[in-house]
Coordinates of C-alpha atoms in Angstrom, one line a residue:
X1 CA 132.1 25.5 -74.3
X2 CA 130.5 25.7 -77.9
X3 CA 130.9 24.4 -81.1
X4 CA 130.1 26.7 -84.2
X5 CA 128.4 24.9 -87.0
X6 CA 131.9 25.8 -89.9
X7 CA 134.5 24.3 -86.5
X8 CA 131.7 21.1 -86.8
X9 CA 131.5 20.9 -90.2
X10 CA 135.4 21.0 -90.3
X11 CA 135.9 19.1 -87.6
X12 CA 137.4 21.7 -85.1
X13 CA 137.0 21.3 -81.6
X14 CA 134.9 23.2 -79.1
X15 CA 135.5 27.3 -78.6
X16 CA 136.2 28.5 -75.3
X17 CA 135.5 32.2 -75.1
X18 CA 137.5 33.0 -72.5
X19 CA 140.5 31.2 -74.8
X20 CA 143.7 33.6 -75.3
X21 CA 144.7 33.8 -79.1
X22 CA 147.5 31.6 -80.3
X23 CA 151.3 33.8 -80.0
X24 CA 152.0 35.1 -82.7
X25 CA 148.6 37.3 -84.0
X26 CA 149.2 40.5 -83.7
X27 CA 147.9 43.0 -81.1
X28 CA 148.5 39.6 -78.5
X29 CA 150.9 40.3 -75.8
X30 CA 153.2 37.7 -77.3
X31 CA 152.8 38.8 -80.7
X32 CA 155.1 40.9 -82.8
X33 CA 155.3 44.8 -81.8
X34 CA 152.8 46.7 -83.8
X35 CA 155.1 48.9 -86.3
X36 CA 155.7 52.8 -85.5
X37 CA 153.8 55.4 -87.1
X38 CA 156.1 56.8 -90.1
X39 CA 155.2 61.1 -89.3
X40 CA 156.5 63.2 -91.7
X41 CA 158.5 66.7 -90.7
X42 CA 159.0 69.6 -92.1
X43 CA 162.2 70.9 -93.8
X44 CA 162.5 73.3 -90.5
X45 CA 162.0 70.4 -88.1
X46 CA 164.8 68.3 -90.2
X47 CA 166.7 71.8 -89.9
X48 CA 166.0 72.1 -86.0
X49 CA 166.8 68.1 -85.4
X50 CA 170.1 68.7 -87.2
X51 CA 171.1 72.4 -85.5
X52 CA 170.4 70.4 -82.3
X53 CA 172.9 67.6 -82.9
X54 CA 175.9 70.2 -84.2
X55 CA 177.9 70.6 -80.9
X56 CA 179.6 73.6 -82.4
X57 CA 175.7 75.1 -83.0
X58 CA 175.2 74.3 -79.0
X59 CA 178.2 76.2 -77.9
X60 CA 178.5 78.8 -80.4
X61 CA 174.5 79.6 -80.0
X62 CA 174.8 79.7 -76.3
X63 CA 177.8 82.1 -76.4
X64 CA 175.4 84.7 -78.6
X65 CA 172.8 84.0 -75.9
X66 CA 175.1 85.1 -73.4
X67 CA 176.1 88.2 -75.2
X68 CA 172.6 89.2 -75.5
X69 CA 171.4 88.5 -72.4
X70 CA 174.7 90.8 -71.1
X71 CA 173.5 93.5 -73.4
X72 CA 170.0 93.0 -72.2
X73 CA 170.7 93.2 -68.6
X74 CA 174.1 95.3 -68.6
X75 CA 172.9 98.0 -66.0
X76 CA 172.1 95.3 -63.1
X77 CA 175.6 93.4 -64.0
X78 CA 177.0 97.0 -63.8
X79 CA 175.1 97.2 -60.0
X80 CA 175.8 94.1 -58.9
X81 CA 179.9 94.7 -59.5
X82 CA 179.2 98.2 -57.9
X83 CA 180.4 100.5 -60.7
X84 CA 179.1 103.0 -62.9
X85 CA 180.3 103.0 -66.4
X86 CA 180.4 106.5 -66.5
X87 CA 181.5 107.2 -62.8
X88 CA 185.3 109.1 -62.0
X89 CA 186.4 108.4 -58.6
X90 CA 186.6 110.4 -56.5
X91 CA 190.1 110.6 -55.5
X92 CA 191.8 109.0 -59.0
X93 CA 195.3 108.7 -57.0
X94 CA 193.1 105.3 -55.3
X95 CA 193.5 103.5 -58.8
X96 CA 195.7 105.7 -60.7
X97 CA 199.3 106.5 -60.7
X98 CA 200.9 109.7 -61.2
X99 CA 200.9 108.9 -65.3
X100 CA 197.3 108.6 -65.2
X101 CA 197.8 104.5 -65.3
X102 CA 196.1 102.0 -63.2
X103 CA 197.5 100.7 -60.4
X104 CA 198.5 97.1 -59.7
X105 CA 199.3 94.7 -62.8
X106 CA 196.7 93.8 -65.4
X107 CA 195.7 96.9 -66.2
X108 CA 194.3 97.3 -62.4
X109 CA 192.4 94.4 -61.8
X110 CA 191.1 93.5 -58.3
X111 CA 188.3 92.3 -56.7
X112 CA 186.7 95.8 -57.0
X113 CA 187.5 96.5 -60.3
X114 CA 186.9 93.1 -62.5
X115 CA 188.4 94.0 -65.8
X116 CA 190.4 96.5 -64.5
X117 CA 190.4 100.5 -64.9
X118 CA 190.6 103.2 -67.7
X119 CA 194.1 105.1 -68.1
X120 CA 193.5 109.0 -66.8
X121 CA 189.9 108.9 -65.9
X122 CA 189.9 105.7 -63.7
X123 CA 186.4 104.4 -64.8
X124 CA 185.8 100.9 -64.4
X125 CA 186.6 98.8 -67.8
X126 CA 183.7 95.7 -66.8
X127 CA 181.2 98.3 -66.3
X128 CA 181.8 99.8 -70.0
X129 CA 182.6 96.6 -71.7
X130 CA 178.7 95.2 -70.4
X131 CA 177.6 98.3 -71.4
X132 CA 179.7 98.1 -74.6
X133 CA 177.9 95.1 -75.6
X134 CA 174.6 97.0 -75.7
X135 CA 175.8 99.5 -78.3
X136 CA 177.6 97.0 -80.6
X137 CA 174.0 94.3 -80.6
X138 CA 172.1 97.1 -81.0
X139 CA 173.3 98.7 -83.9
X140 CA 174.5 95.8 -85.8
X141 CA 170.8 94.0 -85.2
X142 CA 169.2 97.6 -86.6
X143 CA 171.5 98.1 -88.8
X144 CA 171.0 94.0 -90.3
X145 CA 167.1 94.7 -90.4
X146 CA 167.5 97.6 -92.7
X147 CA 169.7 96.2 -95.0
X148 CA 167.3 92.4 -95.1
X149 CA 164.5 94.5 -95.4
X150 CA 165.8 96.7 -98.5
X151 CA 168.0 94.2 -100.3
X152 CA 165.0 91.4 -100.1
X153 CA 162.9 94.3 -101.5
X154 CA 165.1 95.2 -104.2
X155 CA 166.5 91.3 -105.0
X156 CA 162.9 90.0 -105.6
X157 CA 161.4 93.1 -108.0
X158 CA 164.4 92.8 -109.6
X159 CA 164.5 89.3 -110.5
X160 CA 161.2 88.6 -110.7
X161 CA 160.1 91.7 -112.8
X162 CA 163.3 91.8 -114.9
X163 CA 163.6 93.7 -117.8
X164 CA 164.5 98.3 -117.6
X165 CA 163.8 98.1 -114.0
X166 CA 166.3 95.0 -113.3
X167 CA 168.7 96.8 -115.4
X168 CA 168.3 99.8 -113.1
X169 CA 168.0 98.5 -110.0
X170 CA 171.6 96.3 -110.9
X171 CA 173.0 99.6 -111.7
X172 CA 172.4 100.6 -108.5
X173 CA 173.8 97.9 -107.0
X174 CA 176.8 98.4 -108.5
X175 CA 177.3 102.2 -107.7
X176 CA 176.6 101.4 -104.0
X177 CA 179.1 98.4 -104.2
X178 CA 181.8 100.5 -105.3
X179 CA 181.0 103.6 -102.5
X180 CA 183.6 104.8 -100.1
X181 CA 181.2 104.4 -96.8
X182 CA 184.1 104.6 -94.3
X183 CA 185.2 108.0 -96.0
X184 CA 181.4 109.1 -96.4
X185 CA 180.8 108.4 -92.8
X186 CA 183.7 110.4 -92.0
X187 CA 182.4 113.4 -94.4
X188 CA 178.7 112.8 -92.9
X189 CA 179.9 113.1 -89.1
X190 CA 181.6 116.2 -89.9
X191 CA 178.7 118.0 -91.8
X192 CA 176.3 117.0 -89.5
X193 CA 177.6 116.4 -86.3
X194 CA 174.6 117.2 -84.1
X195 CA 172.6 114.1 -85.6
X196 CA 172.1 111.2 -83.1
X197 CA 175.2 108.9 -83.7
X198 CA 173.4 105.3 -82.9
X199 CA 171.1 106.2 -85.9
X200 CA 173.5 107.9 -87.9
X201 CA 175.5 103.9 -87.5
X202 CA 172.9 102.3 -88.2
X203 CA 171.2 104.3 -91.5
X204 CA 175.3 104.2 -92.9
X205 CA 175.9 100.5 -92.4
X206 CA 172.1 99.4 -93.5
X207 CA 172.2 101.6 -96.1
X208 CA 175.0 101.0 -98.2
X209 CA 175.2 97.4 -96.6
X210 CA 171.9 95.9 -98.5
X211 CA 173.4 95.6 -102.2
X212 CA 175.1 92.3 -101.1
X213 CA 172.0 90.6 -99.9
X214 CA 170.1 92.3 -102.7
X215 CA 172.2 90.2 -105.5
X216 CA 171.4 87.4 -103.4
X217 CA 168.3 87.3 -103.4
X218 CA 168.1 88.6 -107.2
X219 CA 170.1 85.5 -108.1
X220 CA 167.4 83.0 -106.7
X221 CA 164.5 85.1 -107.3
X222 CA 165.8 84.1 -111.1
X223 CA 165.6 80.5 -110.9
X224 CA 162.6 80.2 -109.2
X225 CA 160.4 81.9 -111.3
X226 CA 161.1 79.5 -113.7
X227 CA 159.5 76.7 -111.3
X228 CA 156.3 74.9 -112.1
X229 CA 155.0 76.6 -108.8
X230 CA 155.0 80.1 -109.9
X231 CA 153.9 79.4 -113.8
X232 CA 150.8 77.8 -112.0
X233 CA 150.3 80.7 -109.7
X234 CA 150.3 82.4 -112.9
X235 CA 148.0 80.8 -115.1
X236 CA 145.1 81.4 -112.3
X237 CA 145.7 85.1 -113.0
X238 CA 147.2 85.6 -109.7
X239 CA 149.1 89.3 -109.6
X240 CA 152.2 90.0 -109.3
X241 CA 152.9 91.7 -105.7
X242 CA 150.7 88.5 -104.4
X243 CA 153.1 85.6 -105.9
X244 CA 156.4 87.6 -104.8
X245 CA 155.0 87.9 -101.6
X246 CA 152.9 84.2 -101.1
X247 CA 155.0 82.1 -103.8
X248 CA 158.7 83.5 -104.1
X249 CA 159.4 85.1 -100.0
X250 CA 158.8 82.0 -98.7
X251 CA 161.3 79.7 -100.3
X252 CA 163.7 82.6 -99.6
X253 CA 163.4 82.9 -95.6
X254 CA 166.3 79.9 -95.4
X255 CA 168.8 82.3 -97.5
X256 CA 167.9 85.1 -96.0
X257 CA 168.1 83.7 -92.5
X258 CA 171.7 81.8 -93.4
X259 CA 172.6 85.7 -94.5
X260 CA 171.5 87.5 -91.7
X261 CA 173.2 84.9 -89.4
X262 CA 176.6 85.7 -91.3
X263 CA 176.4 89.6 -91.7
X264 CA 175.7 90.2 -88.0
X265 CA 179.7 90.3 -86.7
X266 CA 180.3 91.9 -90.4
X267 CA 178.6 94.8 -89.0
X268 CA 179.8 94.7 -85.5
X269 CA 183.4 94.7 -86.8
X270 CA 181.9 98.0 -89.3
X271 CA 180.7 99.6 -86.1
X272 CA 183.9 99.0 -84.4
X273 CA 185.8 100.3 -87.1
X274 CA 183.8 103.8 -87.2
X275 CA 184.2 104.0 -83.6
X276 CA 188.0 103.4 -84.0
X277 CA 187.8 106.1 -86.2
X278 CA 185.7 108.7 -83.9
X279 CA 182.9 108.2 -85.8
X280 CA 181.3 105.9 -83.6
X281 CA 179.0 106.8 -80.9
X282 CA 179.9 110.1 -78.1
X283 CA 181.5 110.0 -75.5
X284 CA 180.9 109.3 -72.5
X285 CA 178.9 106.5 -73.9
X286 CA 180.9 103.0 -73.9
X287 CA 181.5 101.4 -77.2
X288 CA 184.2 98.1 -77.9
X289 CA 186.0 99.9 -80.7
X290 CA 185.9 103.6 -78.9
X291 CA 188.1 101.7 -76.3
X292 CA 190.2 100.5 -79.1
X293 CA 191.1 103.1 -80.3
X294 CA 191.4 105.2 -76.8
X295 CA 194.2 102.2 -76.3
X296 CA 195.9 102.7 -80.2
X297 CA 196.8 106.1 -78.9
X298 CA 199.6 104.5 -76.8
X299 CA 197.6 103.3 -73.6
X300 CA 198.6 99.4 -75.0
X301 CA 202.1 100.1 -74.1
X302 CA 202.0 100.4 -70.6
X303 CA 198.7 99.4 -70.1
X304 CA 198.1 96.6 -72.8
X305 CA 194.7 95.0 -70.7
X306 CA 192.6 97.9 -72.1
X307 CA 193.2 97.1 -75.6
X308 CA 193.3 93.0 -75.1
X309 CA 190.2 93.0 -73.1
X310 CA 187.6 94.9 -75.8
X311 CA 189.5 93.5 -78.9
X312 CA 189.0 90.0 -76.6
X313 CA 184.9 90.4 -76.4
X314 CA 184.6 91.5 -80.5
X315 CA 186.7 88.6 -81.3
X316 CA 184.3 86.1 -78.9
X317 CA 181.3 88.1 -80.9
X318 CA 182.1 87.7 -84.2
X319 CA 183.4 84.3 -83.8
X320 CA 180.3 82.7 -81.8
X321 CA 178.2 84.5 -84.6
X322 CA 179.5 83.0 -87.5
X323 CA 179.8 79.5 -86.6
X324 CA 176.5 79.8 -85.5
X325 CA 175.9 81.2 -88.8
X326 CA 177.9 78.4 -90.7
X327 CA 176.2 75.6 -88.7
X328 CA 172.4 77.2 -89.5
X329 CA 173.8 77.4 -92.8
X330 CA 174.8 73.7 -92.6
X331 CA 171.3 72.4 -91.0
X332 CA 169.2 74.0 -93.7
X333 CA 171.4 73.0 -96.6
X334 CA 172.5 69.2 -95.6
X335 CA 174.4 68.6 -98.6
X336 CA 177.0 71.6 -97.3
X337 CA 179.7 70.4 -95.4
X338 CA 181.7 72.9 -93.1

């Protein structure tokens, strides 16, 4: 026990060393919690805290995972339920009858056949709606690239640039916006009917597809090079091609991202529609909207499974995609409300 010389002078008692502070001082087991670190986030951590907390984000975002990962592994689901989606039987009188329609009720389904069985060829319908899947994704994901990719392109010279060449480039715009694409399709396929269908799809719907994003972008591009941002980039003499690509593309990922989100069942719906035309992809390849409109041709009368079950899955597709869309939409813009 000691006694400093200020405790003497004031008249404090002796120190003990081995003393535990008073309650009370902080950092003391019985002293007031120490307050939590304040961390800032990110406007996409804020966006991914939010998209995690929208149930309808959870279920609508798994359903699109599921899709994909059925596109992605659509030959082993084909395997594992035994069937080939291009496969006759054998003997078509084992799941046909005499009319060429399936057997049994529901359009043939049994524990062999799990959706069931094509009128007058017999092929398994889970086989080609798995398989189905693939050729929808595929071409409305190449199909969204190339229209992101030329109307972000477009939008931001446009607006940023301005002057003959935005006056030009609108006027382009506007021609595509008013083309006939079903009826060019239709003229395309017939000219050239030995080009590759999947990129044929994909070039028509991307191609004529990008003015809307285009006008998007354009429209935003224009208020944001008025920001104090891109005048600064400007005063330091920085060129043009480097502040559309570091200053303006960056504050436009959230738009475009919302878009792409939105335009994905857009185009799966387009791709069904060409196929329901017999524009779509070649038989004996398996498309959603080639079954369609196999079923329009008075299959859904006696046989109404084969046109419930594909319109069924592009429905689910394009409804899991844009609420997905709305709530992304939602979690980067909080002051939207679904």
């Amino acid at each position: 026990m000691t006694t400093s010389p200020q405790d003497a002078i004031l008249g404090a008692g002796p120190v003990d060393p081995t003393a535990t502070p008073p309650e009370g001082v902080d950092g003391t087991p019985g002293g007031p919690p120490a307050e939590p670190k304040i961390e800032g986030r990110s406007p996409w951590a804020l966006a991914w805290m939010r998209l995690r907390r929208d149930k309808v984000a959870i279920v609508s975002g798994t359903v699109v995972i599921l899709l994909f990962l059925i596109a992605i592994f659509a030959p082993l689901l084909a395997r594992l339920a035994g069937q080939d989606p291009n496969l006759q039987p054998d003997d078509p009188s084992s799941v046909l009858d005499p009319s060429g329609f399936p057997l049994g009720s529901f359009g043939g389904i049994s524990g062999e056949h799990w959706f069931g069985v094509e009128p007058v060829n017999g092929r398994d319908l889970f086989a080609r709606i798995v398989y189905g899947a693939r050729v929808s994704l595929l071409i409305s994901l190449l199909a969204t690239m190339v229209q992101i990719a030329i109307g972000v392109v477009v939008g931001i010279i446009a607006g940023f640039v301005g002057g003959w060449l935005d006056n030009l480039l609108s006027g382009l715009v506007n021609v595509l916006l008013a083309f006939p694409i079903i009826l060019f399709g239709i003229a395309l396929v017939t000219v050239a009917d030995s080009v590759n269908r999947e990129l044929l799809l994909v070039l028509l719907i991307g191609g004529f597809s990008w003015p809307y994003i285009a006008r998007i972008v354009r429209g935003l591009v224009l208020s944001l090079r008025e920001k104090e941002f891109i005048e600064a980039a400007r005063s330091y003499g920085a060129p043009t091609w480097r502040i559309m690509l570091r200053e303006l593309l960056p504050n436009l990922v959230g738009p475009i991202l919302v878009y792409s989100t939105l335009v994905i069942p857009t185009n799966i719906l387009t791709e069904a529609a060409f196929s329901f035309l017999g524009i779509g992809v070649r038989e004996p390849q398996s498309s959603w909207g080639g079954m369609l409109s196999k079923a329009a041709r008075g299959f859904y009368q006696d046989d109404p499974m084969f046109m419930i079950i594909p319109g069924v899955m592009i429905m689910v597709t394009v409804l899991a995609f844009n609420l997905f869309g709305d709530s992304v939409r939602d979690a980067l813009d909080p002051k939207s409300s679904r």
